[in-house]
Amino acid sequence: MLPQIQGFCKTLSFKKQILRSSISTFQRTISSSNTCKDLREFIDWSSREGINESYGRAWTREELRLKSWDDVHKLWYLSIKERNLLLTEMSWKKIPKTADEQRACGYNIGNSEVENDPHRLRYTEVLQTLDNIKRVLRERAMAEASKPRRAELLSIINAK
């Protein structure tokens, strides 16, 4: 091979490697969470420092219907992680999750300390998102033409 073509091929190969590595790095940053991989992920450090962060609303079914399978899957796991963080915080503060637990703990319904707790409010939004994700996935499974595939998807979605 001529030296100029050989050099061009090496440069082209090098540029492809850079492009691949930059794309994979970009994809990793989109789909990954914090680099911390231990129990500290399940503690709301900002609230412990007295910082009240605002939070969003639950995802609606209409919004979730527009998302790809991968996006819904990522959102499911992020919501599960958030739910577990909120349950940890509520457990430490002894805030009941539901009205039945609230009555069992001796709190009156309408107790502002319990019902206006930011973690409990976020918890209800996360549960609504999880419920909406399950409903959208059930709709997608029911739209599946193949009966065995539909049954497989529904068994996965309805698993406990």
Coordinates of C-alpha atoms in Angstrom, one line a residue:
M1 CA 0.0 0.0 0.0
L2 CA 1.2 3.5 -0.6
P3 CA 2.4 5.4 2.5
Q4 CA -0.2 8.2 2.0
I5 CA -3.1 5.7 1.8
Q6 CA -1.7 3.7 4.7
G7 CA -1.5 6.8 6.8
F8 CA -5.0 7.8 5.8
C9 CA -6.4 4.4 6.8
K10 CA -4.7 4.7 10.2
T11 CA -6.1 8.1 10.7
L12 CA -9.6 7.0 9.7
S13 CA -9.3 4.0 12.0
F14 CA -8.2 6.2 14.9
K15 CA -11.1 8.6 14.2
K16 CA -13.6 5.7 14.3
Q17 CA -12.2 4.6 17.7
I18 CA -12.6 8.1 19.0
L19 CA -16.1 8.3 17.7
R20 CA -17.0 5.0 19.2
S21 CA -15.6 5.8 22.6
S22 CA -17.3 9.2 22.7
I23 CA -20.6 7.7 21.7
S24 CA -20.3 5.0 24.3
T25 CA -19.3 7.5 27.0
F26 CA -22.3 9.7 26.0
Q27 CA -24.6 6.7 26.3
R28 CA -23.2 5.7 29.7
T29 CA -23.8 9.2 31.1
I30 CA -27.4 9.2 30.0
S31 CA -28.4 5.8 31.5
S32 CA -26.3 5.7 34.6
S33 CA -26.9 7.2 38.0
N34 CA -24.4 8.4 40.6
T35 CA -21.1 6.6 40.7
C36 CA -21.8 5.8 44.4
K37 CA -22.8 2.1 44.5
D38 CA -23.6 1.6 48.2
L39 CA -26.3 2.3 50.7
R40 CA -25.6 6.1 50.7
E41 CA -27.7 6.2 47.5
F42 CA -30.8 5.5 49.6
I43 CA -30.4 8.5 51.9
D44 CA -31.7 12.0 51.0
W45 CA -28.6 14.0 52.0
S46 CA -30.1 17.3 50.9
S47 CA -33.0 17.1 53.3
R48 CA -30.7 16.1 56.1
E49 CA -28.8 19.3 55.5
G50 CA -32.0 21.3 55.7
I51 CA -32.3 21.9 51.9
N52 CA -35.9 21.5 50.7
E53 CA -35.6 20.7 47.0
S54 CA -38.6 20.9 44.8
Y55 CA -39.8 17.8 43.0
G56 CA -41.8 17.2 39.9
R57 CA -45.1 15.5 39.3
A58 CA -45.9 12.0 38.4
W59 CA -45.5 10.9 34.8
T60 CA -48.8 10.7 33.0
R61 CA -49.9 7.7 30.8
E62 CA -50.0 9.9 27.8
E63 CA -46.3 10.9 28.3
L64 CA -45.3 7.3 28.9
R65 CA -47.0 6.1 25.8
L66 CA -44.6 8.3 23.7
K67 CA -41.5 6.7 25.3
S68 CA -39.5 3.8 24.0
W69 CA -39.4 0.5 25.8
D70 CA -35.8 1.3 27.0
D71 CA -36.8 4.7 28.3
V72 CA -39.8 3.3 30.2
H73 CA -37.5 0.6 31.6
K74 CA -35.0 3.1 32.8
L75 CA -37.7 5.3 34.3
W76 CA -39.1 2.2 36.1
Y77 CA -35.8 1.5 37.8
L78 CA -35.2 5.2 38.6
S79 CA -38.6 5.3 40.2
I80 CA -38.0 2.1 42.2
K81 CA -34.7 3.6 43.5
E82 CA -36.5 6.9 44.4
R83 CA -39.3 4.9 46.1
N84 CA -36.7 3.1 48.2
L85 CA -34.9 6.3 49.2
L86 CA -38.2 7.8 50.2
L87 CA -39.2 4.7 52.2
T88 CA -35.8 4.9 54.0
E89 CA -36.4 8.6 55.0
M90 CA -40.0 8.0 56.0
S91 CA -39.0 5.0 58.1
W92 CA -36.3 7.1 60.0
K93 CA -38.8 9.9 60.6
K94 CA -41.5 7.3 61.5
I95 CA -43.9 8.7 58.9
P96 CA -46.5 6.2 57.8
K97 CA -46.9 5.4 54.1
T98 CA -50.7 4.9 54.0
A99 CA -53.8 6.1 55.8
D100 CA -54.2 2.6 57.4
E101 CA -50.6 2.8 58.8
Q102 CA -51.3 6.4 59.9
R103 CA -54.3 5.2 61.9
A104 CA -52.4 2.2 63.3
C105 CA -49.6 4.6 64.5
G106 CA -52.1 6.7 66.3
Y107 CA -52.0 9.7 64.0
N108 CA -55.3 11.4 63.1
I109 CA -56.2 11.6 59.5
G110 CA -55.5 15.1 58.4
N111 CA -52.4 15.4 60.7
S112 CA -50.4 18.1 58.9
E113 CA -47.1 16.8 60.3
V114 CA -47.6 13.5 58.5
E115 CA -49.6 14.5 55.4
N116 CA -47.5 17.5 54.5
D117 CA -44.2 15.7 54.9
P118 CA -42.1 16.3 51.7
H119 CA -41.0 12.7 51.5
R120 CA -44.6 11.3 51.8
L121 CA -45.8 13.8 49.1
R122 CA -43.0 12.7 46.8
Y123 CA -43.7 9.0 47.7
T124 CA -47.3 9.3 46.4
E125 CA -46.0 10.9 43.1
V126 CA -43.5 8.1 42.6
L127 CA -46.2 5.4 43.3
Q128 CA -48.5 7.1 40.7
T129 CA -45.6 7.0 38.2
L130 CA -45.0 3.3 38.9
D131 CA -48.7 2.6 38.5
N132 CA -48.9 4.5 35.2
I133 CA -45.8 2.6 33.9
K134 CA -47.5 -0.7 34.6
R135 CA -50.7 0.3 32.9
V136 CA -48.8 1.5 29.8
L137 CA -46.8 -1.7 29.6
R138 CA -50.1 -3.7 30.0
E139 CA -51.5 -1.8 27.1
R140 CA -48.5 -2.6 25.0
A141 CA -48.6 -6.2 25.9
M142 CA -52.3 -6.5 25.0
A143 CA -51.5 -4.9 21.6
E144 CA -49.0 -7.7 20.9
A145 CA -50.2 -9.9 18.0
S146 CA -48.6 -13.1 19.2
K147 CA -50.5 -14.8 22.0
P148 CA -47.5 -16.5 23.5
R149 CA -45.5 -13.3 23.5
R150 CA -48.5 -11.4 25.0
A151 CA -48.8 -14.0 27.8
E152 CA -45.0 -13.8 28.5
L153 CA -45.1 -10.0 28.6
L154 CA -48.1 -10.0 30.9
S155 CA -46.5 -12.5 33.3
I156 CA -43.4 -10.3 33.5
I157 CA -45.4 -7.1 34.0
N158 CA -47.7 -8.6 36.7
A159 CA -44.9 -10.3 38.6
K160 CA -44.5 -9.4 42.2

